[in-house]
Tab-separated table of N, CA and C in Angstrom:
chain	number	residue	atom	x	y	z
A	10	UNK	N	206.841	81.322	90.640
A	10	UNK	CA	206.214	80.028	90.893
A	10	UNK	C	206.808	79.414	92.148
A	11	UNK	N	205.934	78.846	93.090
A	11	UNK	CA	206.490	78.092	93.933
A	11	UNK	C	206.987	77.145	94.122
A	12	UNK	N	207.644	76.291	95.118
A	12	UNK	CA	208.461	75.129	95.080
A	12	UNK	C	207.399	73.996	95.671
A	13	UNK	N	207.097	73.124	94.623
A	13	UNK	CA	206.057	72.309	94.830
A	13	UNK	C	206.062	71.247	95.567
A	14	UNK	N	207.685	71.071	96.004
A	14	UNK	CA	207.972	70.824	97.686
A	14	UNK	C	207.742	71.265	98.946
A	15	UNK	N	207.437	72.330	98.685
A	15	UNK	CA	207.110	72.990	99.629
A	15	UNK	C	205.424	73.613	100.079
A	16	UNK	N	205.011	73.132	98.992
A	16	UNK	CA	203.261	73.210	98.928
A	16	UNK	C	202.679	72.257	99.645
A	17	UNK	N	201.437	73.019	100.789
A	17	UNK	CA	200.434	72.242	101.117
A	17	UNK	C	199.037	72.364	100.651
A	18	UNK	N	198.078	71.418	101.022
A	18	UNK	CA	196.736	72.367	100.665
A	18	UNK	C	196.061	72.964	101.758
A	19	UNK	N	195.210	73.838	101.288
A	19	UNK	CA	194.759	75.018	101.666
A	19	UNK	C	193.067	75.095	101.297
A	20	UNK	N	192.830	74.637	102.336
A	20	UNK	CA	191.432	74.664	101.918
A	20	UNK	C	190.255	75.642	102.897
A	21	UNK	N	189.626	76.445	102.065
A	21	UNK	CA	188.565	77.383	103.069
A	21	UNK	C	187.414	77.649	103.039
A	22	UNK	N	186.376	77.104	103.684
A	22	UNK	CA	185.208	76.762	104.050
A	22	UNK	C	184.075	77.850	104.582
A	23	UNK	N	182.987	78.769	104.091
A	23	UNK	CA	182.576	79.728	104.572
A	23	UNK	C	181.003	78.789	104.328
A	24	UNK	N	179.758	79.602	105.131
A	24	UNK	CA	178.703	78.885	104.677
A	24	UNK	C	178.182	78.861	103.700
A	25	UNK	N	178.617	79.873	102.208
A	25	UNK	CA	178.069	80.098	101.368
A	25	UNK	C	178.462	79.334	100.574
A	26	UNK	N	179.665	79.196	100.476
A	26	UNK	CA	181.108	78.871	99.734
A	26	UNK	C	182.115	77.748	100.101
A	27	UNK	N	182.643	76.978	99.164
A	27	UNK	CA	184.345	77.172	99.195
A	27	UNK	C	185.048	77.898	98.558
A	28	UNK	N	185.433	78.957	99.874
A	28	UNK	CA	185.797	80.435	99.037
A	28	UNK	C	187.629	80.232	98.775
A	29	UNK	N	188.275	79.130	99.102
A	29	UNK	CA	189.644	78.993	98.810
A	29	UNK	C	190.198	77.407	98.796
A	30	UNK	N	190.691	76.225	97.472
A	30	UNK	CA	190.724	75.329	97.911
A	30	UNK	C	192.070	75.166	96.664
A	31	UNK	N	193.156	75.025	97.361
A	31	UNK	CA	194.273	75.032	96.695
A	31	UNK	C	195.232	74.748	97.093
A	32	UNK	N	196.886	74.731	96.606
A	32	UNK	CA	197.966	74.327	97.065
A	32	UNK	C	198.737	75.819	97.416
A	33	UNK	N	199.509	75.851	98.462
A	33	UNK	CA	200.052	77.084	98.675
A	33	UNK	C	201.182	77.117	99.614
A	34	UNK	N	202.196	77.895	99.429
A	34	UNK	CA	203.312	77.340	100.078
A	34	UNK	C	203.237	78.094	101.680
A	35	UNK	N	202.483	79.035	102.219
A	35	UNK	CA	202.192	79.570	103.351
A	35	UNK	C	200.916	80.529	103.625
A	36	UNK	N	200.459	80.288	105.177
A	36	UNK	CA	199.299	81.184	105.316
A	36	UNK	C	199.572	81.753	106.646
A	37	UNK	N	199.058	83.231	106.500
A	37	UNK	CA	199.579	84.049	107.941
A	37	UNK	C	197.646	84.356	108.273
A	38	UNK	N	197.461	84.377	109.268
A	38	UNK	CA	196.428	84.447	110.173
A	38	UNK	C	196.631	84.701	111.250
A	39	UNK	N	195.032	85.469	111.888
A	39	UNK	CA	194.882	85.837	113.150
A	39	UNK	C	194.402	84.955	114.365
A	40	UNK	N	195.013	84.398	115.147
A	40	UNK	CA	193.907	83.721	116.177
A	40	UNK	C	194.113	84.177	117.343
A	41	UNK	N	192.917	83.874	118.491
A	41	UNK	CA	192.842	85.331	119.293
A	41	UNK	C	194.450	84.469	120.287
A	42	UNK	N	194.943	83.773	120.186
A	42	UNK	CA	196.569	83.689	120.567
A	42	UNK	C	197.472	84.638	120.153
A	43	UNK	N	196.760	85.763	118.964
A	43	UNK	CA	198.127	86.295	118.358
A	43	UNK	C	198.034	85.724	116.179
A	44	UNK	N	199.422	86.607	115.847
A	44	UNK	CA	199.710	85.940	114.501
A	44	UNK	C	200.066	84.676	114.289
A	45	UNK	N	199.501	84.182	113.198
A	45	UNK	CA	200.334	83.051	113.036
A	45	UNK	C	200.466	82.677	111.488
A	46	UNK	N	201.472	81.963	111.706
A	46	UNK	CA	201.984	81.764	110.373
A	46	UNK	C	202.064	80.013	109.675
A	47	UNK	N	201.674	79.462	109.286
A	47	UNK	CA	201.917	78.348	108.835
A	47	UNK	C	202.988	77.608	107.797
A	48	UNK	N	203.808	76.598	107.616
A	48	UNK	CA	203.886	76.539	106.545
A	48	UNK	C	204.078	74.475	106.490
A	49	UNK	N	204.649	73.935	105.341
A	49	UNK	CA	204.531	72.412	105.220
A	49	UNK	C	205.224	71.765	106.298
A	50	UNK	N	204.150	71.264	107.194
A	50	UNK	CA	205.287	70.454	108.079
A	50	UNK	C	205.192	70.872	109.771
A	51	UNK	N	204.168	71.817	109.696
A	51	UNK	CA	204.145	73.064	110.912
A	51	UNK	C	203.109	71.678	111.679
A	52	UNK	N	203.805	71.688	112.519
A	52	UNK	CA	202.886	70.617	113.850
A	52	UNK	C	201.342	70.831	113.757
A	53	UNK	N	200.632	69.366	114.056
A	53	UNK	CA	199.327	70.260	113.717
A	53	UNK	C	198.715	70.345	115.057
A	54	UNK	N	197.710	71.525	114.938
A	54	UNK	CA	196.760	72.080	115.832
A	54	UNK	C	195.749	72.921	115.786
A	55	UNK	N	194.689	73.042	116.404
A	55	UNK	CA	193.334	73.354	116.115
A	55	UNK	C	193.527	75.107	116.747
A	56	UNK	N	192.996	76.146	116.243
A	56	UNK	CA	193.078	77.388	116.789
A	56	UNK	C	191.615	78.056	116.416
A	57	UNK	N	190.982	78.870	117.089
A	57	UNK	CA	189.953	79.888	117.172
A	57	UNK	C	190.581	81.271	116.574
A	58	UNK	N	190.152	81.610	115.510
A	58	UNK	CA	190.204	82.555	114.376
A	58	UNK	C	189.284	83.913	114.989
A	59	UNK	N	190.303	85.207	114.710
A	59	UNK	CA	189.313	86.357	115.267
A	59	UNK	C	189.581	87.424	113.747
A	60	UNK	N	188.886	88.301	113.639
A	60	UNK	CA	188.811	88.751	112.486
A	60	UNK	C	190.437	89.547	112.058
A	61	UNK	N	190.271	89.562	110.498
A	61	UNK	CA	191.940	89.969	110.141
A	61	UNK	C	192.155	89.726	109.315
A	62	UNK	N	193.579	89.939	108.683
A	62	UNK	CA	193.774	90.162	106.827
A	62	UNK	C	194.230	88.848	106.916
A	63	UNK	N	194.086	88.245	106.109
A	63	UNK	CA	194.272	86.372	106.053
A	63	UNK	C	195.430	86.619	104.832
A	64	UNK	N	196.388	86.199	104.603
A	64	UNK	CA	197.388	86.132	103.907
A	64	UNK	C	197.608	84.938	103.064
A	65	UNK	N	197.671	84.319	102.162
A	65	UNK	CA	198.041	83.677	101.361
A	65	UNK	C	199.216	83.797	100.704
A	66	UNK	N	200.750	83.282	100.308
A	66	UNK	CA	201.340	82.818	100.162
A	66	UNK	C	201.921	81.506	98.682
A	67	UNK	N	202.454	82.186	98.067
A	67	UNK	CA	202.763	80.777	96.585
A	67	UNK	C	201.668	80.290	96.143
A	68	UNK	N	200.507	81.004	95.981
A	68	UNK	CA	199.200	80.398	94.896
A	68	UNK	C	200.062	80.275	93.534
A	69	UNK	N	199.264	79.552	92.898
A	69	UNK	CA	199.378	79.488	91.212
A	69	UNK	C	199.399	80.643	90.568
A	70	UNK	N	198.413	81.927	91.275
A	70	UNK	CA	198.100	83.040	91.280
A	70	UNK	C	198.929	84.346	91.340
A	71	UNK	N	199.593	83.793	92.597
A	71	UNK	CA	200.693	84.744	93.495
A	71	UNK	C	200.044	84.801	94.813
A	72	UNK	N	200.640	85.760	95.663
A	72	UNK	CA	200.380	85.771	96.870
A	72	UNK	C	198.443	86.576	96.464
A	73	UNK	N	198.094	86.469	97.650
A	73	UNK	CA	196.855	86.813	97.723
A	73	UNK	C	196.437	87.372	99.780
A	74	UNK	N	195.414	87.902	99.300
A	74	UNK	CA	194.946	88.805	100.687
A	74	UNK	C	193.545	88.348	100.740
A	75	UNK	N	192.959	88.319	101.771
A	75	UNK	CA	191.488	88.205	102.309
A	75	UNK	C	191.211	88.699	103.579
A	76	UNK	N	189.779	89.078	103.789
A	76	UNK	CA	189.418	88.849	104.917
A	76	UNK	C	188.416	88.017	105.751
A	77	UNK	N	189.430	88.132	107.102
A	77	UNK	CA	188.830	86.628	107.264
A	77	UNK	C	187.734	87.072	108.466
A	78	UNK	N	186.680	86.765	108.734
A	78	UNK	CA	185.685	86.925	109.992
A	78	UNK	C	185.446	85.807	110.627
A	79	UNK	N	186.452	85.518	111.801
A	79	UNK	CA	186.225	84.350	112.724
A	79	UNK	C	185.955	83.874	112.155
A	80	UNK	N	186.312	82.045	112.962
A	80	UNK	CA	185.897	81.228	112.808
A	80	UNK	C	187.351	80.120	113.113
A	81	UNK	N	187.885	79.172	112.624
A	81	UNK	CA	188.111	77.769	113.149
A	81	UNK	C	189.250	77.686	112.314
A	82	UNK	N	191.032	77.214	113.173
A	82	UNK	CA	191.398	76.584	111.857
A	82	UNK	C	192.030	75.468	112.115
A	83	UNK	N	192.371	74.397	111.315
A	83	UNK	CA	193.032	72.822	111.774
A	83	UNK	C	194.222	72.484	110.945
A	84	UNK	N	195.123	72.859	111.282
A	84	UNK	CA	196.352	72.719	110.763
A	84	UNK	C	196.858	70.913	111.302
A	85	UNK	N	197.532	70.385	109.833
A	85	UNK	CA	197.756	68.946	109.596
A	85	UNK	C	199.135	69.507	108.970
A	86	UNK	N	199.695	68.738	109.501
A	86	UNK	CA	201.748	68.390	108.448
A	86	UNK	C	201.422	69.209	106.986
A	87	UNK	N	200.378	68.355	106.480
A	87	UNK	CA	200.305	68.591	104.874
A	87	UNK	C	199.002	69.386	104.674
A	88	UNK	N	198.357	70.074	105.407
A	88	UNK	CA	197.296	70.509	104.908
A	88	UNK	C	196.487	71.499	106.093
A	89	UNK	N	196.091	72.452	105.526
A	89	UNK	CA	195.056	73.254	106.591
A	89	UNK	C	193.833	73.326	106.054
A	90	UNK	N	192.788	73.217	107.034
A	90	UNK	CA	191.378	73.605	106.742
A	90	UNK	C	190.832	74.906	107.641
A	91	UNK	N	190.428	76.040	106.915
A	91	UNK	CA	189.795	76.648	107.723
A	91	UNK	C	188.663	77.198	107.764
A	92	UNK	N	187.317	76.809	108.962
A	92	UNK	CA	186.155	76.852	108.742
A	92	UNK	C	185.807	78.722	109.198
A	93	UNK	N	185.399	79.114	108.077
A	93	UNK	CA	185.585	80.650	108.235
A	93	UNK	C	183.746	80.988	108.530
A	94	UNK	N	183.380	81.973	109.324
A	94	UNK	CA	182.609	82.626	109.260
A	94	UNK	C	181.793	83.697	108.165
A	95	UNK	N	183.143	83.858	107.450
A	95	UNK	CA	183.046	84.312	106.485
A	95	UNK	C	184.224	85.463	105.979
A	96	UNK	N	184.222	85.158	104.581
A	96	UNK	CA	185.471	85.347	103.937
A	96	UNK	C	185.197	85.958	102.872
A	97	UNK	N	185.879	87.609	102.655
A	97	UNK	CA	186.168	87.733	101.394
A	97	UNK	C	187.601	88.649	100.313
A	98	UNK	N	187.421	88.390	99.163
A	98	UNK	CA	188.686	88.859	98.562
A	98	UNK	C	188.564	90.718	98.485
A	99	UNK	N	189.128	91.241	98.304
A	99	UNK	CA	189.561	92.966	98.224
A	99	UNK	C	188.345	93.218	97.235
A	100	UNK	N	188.421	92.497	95.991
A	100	UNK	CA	187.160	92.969	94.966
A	100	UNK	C	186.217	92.616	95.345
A	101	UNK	N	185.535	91.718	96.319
A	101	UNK	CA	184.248	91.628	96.721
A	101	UNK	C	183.988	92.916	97.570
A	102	UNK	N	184.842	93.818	98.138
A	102	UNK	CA	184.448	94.140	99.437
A	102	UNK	C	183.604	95.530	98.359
A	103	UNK	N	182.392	95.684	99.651
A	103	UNK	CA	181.696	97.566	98.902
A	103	UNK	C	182.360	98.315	100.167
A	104	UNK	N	183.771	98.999	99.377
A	104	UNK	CA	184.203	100.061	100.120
A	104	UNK	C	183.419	101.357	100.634
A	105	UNK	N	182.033	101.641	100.310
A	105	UNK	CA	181.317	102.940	100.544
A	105	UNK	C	180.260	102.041	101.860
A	106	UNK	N	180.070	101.027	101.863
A	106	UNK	CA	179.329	99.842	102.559
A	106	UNK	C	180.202	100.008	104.010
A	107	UNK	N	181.530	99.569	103.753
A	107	UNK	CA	182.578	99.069	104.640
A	107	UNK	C	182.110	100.345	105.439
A	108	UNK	N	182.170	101.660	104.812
A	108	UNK	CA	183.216	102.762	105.645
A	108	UNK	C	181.823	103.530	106.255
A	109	UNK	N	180.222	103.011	105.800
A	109	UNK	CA	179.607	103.474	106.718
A	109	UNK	C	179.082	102.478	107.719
A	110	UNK	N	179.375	101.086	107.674
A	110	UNK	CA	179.717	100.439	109.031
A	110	UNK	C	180.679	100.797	109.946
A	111	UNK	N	181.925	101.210	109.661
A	111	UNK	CA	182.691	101.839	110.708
A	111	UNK	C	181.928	103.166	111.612
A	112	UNK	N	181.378	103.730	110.905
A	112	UNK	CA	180.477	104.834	111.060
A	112	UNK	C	179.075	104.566	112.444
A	113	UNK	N	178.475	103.542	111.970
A	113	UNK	CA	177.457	102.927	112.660
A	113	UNK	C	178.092	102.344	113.933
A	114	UNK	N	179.271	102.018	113.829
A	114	UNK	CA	180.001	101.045	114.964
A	114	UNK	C	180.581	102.136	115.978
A	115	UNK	N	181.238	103.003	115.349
A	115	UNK	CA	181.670	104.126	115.942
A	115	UNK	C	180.985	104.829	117.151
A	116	UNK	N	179.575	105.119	116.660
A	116	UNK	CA	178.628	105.991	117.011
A	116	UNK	C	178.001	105.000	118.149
A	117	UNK	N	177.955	103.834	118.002
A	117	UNK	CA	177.356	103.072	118.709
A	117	UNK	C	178.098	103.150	120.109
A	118	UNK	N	179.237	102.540	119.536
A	118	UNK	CA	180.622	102.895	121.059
A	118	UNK	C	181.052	103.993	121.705
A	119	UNK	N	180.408	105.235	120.846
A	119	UNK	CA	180.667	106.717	121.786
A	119	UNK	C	178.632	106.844	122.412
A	120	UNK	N	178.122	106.247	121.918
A	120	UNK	CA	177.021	106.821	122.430
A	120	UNK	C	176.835	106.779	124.257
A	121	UNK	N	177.797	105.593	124.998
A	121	UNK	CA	176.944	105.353	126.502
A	121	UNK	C	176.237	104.845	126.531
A	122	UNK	N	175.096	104.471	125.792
A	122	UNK	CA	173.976	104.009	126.104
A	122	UNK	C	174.046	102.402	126.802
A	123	UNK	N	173.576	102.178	128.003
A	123	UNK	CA	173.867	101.181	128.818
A	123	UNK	C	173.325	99.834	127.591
A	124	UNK	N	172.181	99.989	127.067
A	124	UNK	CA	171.374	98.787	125.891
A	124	UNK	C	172.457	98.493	124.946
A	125	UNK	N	173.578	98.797	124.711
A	125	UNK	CA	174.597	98.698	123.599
A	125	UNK	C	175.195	97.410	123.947
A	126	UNK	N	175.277	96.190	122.762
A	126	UNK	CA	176.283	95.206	123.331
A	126	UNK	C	177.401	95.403	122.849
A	127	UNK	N	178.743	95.901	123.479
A	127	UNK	CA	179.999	96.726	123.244
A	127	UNK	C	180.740	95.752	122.478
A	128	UNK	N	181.065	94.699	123.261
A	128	UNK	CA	181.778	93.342	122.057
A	128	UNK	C	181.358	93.281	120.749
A	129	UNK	N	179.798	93.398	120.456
A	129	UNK	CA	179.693	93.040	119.391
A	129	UNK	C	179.803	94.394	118.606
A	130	UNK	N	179.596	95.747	118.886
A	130	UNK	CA	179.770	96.896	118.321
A	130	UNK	C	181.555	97.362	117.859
A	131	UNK	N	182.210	96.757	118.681
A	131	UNK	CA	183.313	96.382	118.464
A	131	UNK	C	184.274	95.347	117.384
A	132	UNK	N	183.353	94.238	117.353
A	132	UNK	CA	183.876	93.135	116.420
A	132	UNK	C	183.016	93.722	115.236
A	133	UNK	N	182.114	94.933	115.352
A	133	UNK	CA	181.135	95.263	114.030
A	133	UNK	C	182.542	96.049	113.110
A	134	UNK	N	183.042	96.685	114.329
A	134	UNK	CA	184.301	98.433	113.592
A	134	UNK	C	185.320	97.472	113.152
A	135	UNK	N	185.949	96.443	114.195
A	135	UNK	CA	186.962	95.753	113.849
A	135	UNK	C	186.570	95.201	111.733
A	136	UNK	N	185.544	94.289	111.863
A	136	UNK	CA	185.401	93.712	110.784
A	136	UNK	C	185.507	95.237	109.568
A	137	UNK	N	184.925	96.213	110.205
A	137	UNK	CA	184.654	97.287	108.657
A	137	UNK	C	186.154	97.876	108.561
A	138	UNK	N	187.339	97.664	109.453
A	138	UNK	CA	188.470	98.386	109.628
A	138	UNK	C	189.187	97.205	108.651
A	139	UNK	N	189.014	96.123	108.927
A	139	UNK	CA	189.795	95.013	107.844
A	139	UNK	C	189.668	95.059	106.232
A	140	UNK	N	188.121	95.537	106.381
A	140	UNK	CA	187.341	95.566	105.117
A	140	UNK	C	188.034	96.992	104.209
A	141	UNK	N	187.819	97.922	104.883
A	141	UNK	CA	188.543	99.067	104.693
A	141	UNK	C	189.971	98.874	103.942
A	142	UNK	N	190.591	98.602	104.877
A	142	UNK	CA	192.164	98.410	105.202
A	142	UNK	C	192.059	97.741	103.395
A	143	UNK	N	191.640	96.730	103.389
A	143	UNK	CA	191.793	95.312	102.119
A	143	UNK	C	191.229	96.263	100.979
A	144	UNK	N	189.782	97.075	101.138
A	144	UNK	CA	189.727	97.664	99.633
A	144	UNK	C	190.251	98.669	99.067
A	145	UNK	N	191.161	99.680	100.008
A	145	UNK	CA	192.083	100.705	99.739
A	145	UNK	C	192.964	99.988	99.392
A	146	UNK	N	193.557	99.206	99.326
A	146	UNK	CA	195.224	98.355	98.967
A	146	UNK	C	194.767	98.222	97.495
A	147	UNK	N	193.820	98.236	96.833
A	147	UNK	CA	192.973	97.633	95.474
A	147	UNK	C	192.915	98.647	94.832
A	148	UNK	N	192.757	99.617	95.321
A	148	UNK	CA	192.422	100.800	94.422
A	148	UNK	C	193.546	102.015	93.568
């Protein structure tokens, strides 16, 4: 159990969902600055989120894993919000789904073909490599 001194909230915002809204004593995330890590008290500031294993920290639960697909986060003394693109836990993910998007993304980025938009064929492999990564740890 965590030290409830040391808990902030944690709240996470996807368009479907509030897929995370709780107290938690730390969160590690990606923003395209690099890792970062949060915890109660951490200066606040606004960062641009790029895809990556979102970490959670002292839930009620225990620690916890997600993935996170861009999007926004706003860190306050006592509290973070982060507006996600979209977010999900290890048991949502369809690992046979994930691993033939890597597949599609792959093929796309060896093909050459000048019509290819490479960033986004890229942020396609990145997202199925997170997805991957999160539903093998489950199994």
């Amino acid at each position: 159990m965590a030290d409830t001194g040391r808990l902030f909230r944690l709240k996470i915002i996807s368009p479907d969902r509030i897929f995370y809204d709780g107290d938690v004593e730390m969160v590690e995330l990606r923003t395209t600055e690099g890792e970062m890590g949060v915890l109660k008290g951490h200066i606040p500031l606004t960062a641009i989120l790029v895809p990556g294993v979102l970490k959670i920290k002292g839930t009620a639960d225990g620690d916890r894993e997600a993935a996170l697909h861009s999007g926004f986060v706003e860190v306050m003394q006592d509290h973070v919000t982060i507006l996600a693109e979209s977010c999900e836990w290890p048991e949502e993910i369809d690992l046979n789904r994930a691993k033939e998007a890597q597949i599609r993304a792959e093929r796309r980025l060896k093909s050459g073909d000048a019509a290819i938009n490479i960033a986004r064929a890229e942020l396609a492999l990145r997202r199925s490599l997170i997805r991957i990564e999160l539903a093998e740890k489950r199994i």
